[in-house]
Short mmCIF file of C-alpha atoms in Angstrom, two decimals:
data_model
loop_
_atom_site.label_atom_id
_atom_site.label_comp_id
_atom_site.label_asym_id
_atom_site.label_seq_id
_atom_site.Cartn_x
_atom_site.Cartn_y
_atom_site.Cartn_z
CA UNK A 130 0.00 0.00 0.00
CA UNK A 131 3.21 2.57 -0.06
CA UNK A 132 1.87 3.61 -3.30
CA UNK A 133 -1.30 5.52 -2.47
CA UNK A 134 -0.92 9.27 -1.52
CA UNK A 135 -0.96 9.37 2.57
CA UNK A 136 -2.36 12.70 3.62
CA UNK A 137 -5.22 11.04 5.45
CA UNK A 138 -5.45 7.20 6.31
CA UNK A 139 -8.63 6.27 7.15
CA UNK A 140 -9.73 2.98 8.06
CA UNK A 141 -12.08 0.96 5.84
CA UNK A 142 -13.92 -2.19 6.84
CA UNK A 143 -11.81 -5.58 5.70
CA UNK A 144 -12.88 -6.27 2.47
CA UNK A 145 -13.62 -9.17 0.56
CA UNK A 146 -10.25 -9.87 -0.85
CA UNK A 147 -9.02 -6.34 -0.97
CA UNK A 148 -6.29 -4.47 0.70
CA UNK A 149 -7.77 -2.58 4.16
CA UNK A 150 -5.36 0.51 3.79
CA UNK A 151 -6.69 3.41 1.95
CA UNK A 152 -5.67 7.33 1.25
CA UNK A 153 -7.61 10.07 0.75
CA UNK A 154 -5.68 13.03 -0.38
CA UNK A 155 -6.82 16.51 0.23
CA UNK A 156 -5.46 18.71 -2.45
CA UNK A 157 -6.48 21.29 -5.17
CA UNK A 158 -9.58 20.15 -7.56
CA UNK A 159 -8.14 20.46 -10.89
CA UNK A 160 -11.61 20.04 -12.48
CA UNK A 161 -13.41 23.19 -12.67
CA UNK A 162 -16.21 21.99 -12.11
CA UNK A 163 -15.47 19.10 -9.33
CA UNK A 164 -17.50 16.20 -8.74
CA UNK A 165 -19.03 15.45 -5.81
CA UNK A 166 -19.11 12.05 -4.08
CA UNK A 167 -22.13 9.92 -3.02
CA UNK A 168 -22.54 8.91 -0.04
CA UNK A 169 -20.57 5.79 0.67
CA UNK A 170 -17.37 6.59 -1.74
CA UNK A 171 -14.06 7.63 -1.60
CA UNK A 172 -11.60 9.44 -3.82
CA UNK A 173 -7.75 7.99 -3.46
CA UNK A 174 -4.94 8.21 -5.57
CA UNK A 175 -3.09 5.57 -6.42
CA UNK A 176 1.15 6.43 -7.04
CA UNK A 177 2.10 5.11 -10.61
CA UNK A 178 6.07 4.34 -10.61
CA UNK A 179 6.17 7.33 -12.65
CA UNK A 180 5.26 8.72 -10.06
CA UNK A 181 2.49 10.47 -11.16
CA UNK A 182 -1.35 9.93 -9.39
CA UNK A 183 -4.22 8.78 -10.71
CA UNK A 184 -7.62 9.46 -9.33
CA UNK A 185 -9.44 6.54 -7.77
CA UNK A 186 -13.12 6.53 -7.01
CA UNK A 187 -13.86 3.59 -4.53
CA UNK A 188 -17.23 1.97 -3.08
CA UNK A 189 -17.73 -1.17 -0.96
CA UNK A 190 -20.00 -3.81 -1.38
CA UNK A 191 -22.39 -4.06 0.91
CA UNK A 192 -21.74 -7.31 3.12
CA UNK A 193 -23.80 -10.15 1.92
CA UNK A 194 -25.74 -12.49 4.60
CA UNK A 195 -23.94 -15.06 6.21
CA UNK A 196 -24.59 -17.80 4.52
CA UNK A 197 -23.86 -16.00 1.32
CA UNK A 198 -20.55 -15.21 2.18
CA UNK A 199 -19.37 -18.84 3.35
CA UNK A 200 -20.53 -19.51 -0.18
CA UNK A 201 -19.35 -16.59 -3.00
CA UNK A 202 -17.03 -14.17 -3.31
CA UNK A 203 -18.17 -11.19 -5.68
CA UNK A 204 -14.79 -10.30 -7.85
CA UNK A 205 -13.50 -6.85 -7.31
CA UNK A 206 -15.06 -4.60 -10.28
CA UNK A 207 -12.65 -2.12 -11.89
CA UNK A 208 -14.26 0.86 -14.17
CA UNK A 209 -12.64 2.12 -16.88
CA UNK A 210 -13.63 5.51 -18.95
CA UNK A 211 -13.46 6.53 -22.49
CA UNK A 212 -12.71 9.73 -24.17
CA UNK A 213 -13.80 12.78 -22.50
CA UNK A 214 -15.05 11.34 -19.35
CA UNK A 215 -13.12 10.27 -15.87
CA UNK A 216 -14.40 8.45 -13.20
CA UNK A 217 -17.47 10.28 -12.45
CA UNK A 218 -18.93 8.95 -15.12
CA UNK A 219 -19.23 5.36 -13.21
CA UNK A 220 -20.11 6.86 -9.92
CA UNK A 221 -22.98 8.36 -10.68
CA UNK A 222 -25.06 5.49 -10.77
CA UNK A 223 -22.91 2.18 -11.56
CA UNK A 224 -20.80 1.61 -8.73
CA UNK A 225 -23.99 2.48 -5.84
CA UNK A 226 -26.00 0.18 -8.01
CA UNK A 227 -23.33 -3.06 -7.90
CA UNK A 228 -21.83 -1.91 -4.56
CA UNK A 229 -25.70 -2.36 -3.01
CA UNK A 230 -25.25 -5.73 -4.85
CA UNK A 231 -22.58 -6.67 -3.39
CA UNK A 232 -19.55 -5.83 -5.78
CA UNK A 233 -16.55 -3.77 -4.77
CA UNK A 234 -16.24 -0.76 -6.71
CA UNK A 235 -12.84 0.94 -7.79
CA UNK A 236 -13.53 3.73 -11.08
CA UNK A 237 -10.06 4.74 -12.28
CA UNK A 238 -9.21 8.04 -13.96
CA UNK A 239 -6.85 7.80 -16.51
CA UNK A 240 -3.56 10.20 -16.90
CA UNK A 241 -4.57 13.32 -18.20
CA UNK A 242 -8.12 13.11 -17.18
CA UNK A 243 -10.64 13.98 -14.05
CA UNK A 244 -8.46 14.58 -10.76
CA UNK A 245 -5.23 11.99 -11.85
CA UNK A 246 -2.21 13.67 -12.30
CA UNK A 247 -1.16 14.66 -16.58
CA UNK A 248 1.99 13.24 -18.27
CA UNK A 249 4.58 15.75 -19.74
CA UNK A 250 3.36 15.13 -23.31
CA UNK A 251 1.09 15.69 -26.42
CA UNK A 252 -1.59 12.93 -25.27
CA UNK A 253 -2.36 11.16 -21.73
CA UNK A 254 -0.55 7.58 -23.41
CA UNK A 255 -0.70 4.88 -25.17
CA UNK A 256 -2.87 1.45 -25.44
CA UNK A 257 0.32 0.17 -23.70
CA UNK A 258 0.35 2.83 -21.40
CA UNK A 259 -2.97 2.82 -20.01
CA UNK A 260 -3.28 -0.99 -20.12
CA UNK A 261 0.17 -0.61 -18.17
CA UNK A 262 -1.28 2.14 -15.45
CA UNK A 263 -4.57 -0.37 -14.85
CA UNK A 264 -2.32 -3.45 -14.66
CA UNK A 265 0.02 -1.95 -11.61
CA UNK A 266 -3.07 -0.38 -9.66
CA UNK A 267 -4.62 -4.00 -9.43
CA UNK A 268 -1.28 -5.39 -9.13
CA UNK A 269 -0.80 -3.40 -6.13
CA UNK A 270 -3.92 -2.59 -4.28
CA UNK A 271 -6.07 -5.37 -4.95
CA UNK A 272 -5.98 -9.06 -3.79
CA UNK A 273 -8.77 -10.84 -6.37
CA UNK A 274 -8.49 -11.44 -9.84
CA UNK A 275 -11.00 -8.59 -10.57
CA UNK A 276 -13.62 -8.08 -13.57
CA UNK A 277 -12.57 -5.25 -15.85
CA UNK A 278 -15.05 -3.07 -17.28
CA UNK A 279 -14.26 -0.28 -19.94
CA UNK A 280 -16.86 2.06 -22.42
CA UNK A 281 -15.98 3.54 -25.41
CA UNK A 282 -12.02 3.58 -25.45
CA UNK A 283 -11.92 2.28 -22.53
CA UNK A 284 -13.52 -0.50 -23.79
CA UNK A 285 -10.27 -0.35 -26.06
CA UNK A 286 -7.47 -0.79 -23.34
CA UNK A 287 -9.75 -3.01 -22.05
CA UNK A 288 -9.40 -5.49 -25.02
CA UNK A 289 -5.29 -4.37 -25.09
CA UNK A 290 -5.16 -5.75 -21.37
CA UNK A 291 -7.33 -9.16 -21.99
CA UNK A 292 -4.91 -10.05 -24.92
CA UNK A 293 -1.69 -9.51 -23.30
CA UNK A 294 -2.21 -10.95 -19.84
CA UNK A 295 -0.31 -13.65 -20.97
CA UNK A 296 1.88 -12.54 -23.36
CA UNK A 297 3.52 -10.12 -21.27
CA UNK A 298 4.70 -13.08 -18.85
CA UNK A 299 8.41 -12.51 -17.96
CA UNK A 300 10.60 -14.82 -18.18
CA UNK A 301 13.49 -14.72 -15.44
CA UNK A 302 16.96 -16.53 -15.06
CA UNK A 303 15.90 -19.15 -12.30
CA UNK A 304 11.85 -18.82 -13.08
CA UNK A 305 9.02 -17.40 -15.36
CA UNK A 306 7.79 -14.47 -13.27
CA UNK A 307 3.94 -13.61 -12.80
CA UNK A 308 2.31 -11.50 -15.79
CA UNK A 309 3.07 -7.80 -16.03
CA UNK A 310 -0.73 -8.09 -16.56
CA UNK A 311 -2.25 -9.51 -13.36
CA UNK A 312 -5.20 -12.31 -14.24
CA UNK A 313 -8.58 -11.29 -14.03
CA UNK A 314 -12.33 -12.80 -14.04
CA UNK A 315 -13.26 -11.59 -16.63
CA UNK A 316 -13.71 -8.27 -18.61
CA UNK A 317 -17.16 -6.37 -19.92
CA UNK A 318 -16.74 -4.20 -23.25
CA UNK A 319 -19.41 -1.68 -22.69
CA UNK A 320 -20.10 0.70 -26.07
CA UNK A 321 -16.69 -0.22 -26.99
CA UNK A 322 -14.61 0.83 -29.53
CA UNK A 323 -14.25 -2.32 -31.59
CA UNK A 324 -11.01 -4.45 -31.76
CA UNK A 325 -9.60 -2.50 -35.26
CA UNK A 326 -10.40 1.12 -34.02
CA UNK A 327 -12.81 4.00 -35.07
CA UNK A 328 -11.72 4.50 -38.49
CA UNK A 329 -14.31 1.47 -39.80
CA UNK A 330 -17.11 3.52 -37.89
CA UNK A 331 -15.87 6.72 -39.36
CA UNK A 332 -15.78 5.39 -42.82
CA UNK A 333 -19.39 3.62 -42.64
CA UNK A 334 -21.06 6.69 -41.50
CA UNK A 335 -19.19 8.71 -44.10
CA UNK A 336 -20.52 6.55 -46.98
CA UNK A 337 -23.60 5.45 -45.35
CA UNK A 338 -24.98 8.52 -42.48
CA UNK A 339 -22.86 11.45 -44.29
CA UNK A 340 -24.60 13.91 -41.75
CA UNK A 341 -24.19 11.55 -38.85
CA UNK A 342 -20.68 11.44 -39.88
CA UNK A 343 -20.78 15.48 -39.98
CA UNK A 344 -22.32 15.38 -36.38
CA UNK A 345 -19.81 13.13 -35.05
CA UNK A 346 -16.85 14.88 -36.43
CA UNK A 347 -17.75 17.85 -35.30
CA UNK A 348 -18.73 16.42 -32.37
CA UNK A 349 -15.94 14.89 -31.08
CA UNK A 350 -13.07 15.78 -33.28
CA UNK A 351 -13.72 19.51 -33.13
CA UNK A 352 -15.28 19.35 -29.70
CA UNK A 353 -18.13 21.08 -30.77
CA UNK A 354 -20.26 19.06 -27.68
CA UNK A 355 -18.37 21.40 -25.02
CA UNK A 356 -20.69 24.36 -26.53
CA UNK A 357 -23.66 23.11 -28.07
CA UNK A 358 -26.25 21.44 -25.60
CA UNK A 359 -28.34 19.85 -28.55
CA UNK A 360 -25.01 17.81 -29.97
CA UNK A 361 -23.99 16.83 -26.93
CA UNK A 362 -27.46 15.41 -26.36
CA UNK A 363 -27.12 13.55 -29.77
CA UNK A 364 -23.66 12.25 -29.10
CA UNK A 365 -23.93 11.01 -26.10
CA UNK A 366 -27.46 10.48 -24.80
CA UNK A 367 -30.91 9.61 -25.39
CA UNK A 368 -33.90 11.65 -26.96
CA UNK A 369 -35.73 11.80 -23.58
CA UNK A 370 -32.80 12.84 -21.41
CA UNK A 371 -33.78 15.90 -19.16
CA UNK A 372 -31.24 19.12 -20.65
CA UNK A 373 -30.36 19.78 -17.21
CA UNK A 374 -29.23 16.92 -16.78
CA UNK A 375 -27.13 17.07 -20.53
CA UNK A 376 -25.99 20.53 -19.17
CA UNK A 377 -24.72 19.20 -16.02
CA UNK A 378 -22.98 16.02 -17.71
CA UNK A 379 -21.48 18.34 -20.32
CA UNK A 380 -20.09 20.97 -17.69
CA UNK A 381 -18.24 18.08 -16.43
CA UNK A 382 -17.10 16.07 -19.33
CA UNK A 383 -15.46 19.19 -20.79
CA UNK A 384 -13.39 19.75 -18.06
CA UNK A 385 -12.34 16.03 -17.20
CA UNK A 386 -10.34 15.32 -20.42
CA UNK A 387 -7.61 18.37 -19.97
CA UNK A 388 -5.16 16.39 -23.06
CA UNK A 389 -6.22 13.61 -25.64
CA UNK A 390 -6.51 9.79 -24.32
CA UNK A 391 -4.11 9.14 -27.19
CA UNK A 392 -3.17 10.37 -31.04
CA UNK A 393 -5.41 8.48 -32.81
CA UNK A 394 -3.08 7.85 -35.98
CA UNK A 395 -0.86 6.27 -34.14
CA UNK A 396 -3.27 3.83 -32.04
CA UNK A 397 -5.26 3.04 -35.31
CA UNK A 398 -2.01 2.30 -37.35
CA UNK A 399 -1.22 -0.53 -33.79
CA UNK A 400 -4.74 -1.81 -34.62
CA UNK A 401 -5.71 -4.45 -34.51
CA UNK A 402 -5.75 -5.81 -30.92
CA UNK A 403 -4.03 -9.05 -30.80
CA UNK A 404 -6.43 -12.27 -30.13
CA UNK A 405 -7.01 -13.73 -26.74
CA UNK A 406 -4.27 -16.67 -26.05
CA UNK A 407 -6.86 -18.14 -23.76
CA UNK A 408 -10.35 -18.92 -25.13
CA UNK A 409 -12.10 -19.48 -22.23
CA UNK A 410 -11.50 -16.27 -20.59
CA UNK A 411 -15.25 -14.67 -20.23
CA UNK A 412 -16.14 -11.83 -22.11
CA UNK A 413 -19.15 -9.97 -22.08
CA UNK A 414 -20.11 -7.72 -25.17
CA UNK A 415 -22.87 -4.62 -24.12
CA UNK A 416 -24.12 -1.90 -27.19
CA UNK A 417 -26.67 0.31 -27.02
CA UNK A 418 -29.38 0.49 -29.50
CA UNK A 419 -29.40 4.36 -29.79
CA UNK A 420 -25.56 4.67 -29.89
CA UNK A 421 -24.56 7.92 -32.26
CA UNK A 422 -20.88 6.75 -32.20
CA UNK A 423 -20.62 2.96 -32.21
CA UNK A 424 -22.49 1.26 -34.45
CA UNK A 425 -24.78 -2.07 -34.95
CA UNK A 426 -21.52 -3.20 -37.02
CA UNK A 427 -18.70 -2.27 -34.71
CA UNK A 428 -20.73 -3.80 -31.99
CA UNK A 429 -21.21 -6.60 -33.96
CA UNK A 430 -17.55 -7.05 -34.83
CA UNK A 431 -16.37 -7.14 -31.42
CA UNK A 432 -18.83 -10.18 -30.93
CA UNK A 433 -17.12 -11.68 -33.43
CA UNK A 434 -13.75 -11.16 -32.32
CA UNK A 435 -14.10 -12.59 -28.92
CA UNK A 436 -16.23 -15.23 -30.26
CA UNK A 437 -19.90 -14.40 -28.18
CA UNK A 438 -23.20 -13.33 -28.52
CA UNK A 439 -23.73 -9.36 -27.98
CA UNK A 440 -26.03 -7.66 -25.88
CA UNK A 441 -27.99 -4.68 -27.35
CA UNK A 442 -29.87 -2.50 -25.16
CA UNK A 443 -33.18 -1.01 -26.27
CA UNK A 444 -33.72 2.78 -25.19
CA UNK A 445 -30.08 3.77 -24.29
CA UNK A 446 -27.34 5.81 -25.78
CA UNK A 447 -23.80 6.02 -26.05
CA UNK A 448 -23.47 6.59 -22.53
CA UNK A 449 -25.65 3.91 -21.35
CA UNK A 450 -23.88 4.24 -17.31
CA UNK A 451 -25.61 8.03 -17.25
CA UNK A 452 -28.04 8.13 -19.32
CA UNK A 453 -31.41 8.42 -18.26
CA UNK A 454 -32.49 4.21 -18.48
CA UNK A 455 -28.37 3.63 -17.26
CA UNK A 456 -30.71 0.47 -15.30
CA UNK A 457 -31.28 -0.93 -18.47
CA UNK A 458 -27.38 -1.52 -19.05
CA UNK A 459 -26.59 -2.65 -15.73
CA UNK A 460 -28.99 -5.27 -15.25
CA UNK A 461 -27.61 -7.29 -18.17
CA UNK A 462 -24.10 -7.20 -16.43
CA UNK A 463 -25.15 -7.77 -13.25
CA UNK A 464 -26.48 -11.29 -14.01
CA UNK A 465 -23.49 -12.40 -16.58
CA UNK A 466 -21.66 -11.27 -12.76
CA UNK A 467 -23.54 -13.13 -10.58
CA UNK A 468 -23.53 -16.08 -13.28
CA UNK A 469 -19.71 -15.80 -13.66
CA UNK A 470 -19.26 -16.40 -9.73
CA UNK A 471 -21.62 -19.14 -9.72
CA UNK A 472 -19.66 -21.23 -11.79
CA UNK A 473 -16.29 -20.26 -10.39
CA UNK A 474 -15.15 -18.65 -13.01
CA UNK A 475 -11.87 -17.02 -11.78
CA UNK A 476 -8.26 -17.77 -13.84
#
């Protein structure tokens, strides 16, 4: 635990699984606009060994009954956020709803973004990078082979992390050493990017939606969402989505993302991810029906890729974990979790 900030230590139930010692650091908001906690979580900051911080939004599961607990035991969930978002984004509703079901909750913010400390570069990483900053903060702070959960490109590193757990094994002079990538239970791609990057999406919508593909552009590439309440809407939410709400979700997404998650040339010139070395390793595929920025093909391919059916939520939007039905999206998960710890399903 000497890699979380220190400031103030206080003391957390024992956890299923999970190291006890956590820090809460009291320092400057660098969000504008900061968000505030629910009741029940905790904002840490875990020390990367470049020594930069990055913000981590924590809720406990609440304690099963007795007989429960001789019998399960819920795998850590770790939340990870695409472009433009930081962990907020899962705290809102996600991690009360599968805390209250039992289900630790950790929602990372990656370099660059929400309250975690920014790299001295162009962009907050790499694939590599990120996958890399994920891999030492379970490595180091928590005890279970956790599920990993990413939207958007997060969904992305997500898919980097699952296909190198093994192939980033070192090998040492007297024995192979443990996995840069520490095993998990199993990951959920939620709105993902799809394995080969955007630039399939981009190019369908070009030929096919040549406004959506206006929309989008403008959208995202040129940021035009930070200024105009009605894209925003359209990018990111659904058609019956309260504008205050859109208003308050926008104030905050434009100031969590203060540099680029990555130069997009680059990562779509490394695509595609490499294949899983272990088949069996549990994947769980999520889209939303009313997605403006994935589509029913990138969802689609991702199924493919990883070999499984895909789940396709009627009456959600791109982001299904705040968007006005976000219940809708986390049902679905919540069984594949509680179906994945029936059967024992930890590598």
């Amino acid at each position: 635990m000497a890699t979380l900030c220190t400031l103030i230590l206080p003391k957390f139930p024992q956890s299923r699984g999970i190291s006890t010692t956590r820090a809460v650091l009291t320092r400057d908001s660098k969000m504008k606009v900061p968000y505030e906690l629910k009741q029940g979580q905790s904002r840490l900051f875990h020390k990367l060994p470049s020594g930069l911080n990055m913000e981590v939004l924590y809720q406990r599961g609440s304690d099963p009954d007795e007989e429960q607990r001789r019998s399960t035991k819920n795998p850590p969930l770790v939340f990870v956020h695409g472009s433009f978002h930081a962990a907020w984004c899962w705290a809102e509703h996600w991690l009360p709803f599968f805390s209250q079901n039992g289900y630790d909750c950790y929602a990372l913010s990656l370099l660059g973004q929400g309250e975690s400390d920014s790299p001295a570069a162009a962009v907050a990483g790499t694939l590599e990078t990120h996958a890399g900053d994920i891999a030492d903060f379970i490595h180091k702070e928590i005890k279970l082979p956790p599920v990993l959960l990413g939207h958007s490109f997060g969904g992305l590193i997500v898919q980097y992390y699952i296909a190198n757990i093994r192939r980033e094994a070192v090998k040492g002079s007297d024995s192979e050493k443990k996995s840069l990538f520490p095993n998990l239970s199993g990951a959920v791609l939620v709105c993902s990017v799809p394995p080969s990057g955007n630039s399939g999406l981009v190019w369908r919508y070009l030929f096919s939606k040549p406004l959506a593909a206006f929309k989008v552009t403008r959208s995202l590439a040129a940021k035009a969402f930070q200024t105009s309440l009605p894209l925003c809407k359209e990018t990111f939410f659904s058609a019956g989505m309260e504008d205050q709400l859109v208003a308050r979700y926008q104030q905050l997404m434009t100031e969590s993302s203060r540099m680029p998650l990555f130069d997009l040339r680059k990562l779509n010139a490394s695509l595609p991810v490499p294949r899983l070395e272990d088949p069996a390793f549990k994947v769980l595929v999520v889209g939303a029906k009313d997605d403006f920025i994935v589509d029913m093909e990138g969802l689609n391919e991702t199924g493919r890729f990883y070999g499984v059916p895909t789940v396709c939520i009627e009456g959600v939007a791109h982001d299904i974990m705040i968007d006005c039905s976000w219940i809708k999206g986390a049902q679905p998960i919540l069984s594949w979790l509680n179906s994945l710890n029936k059967a024992g399903t930890q590598i």
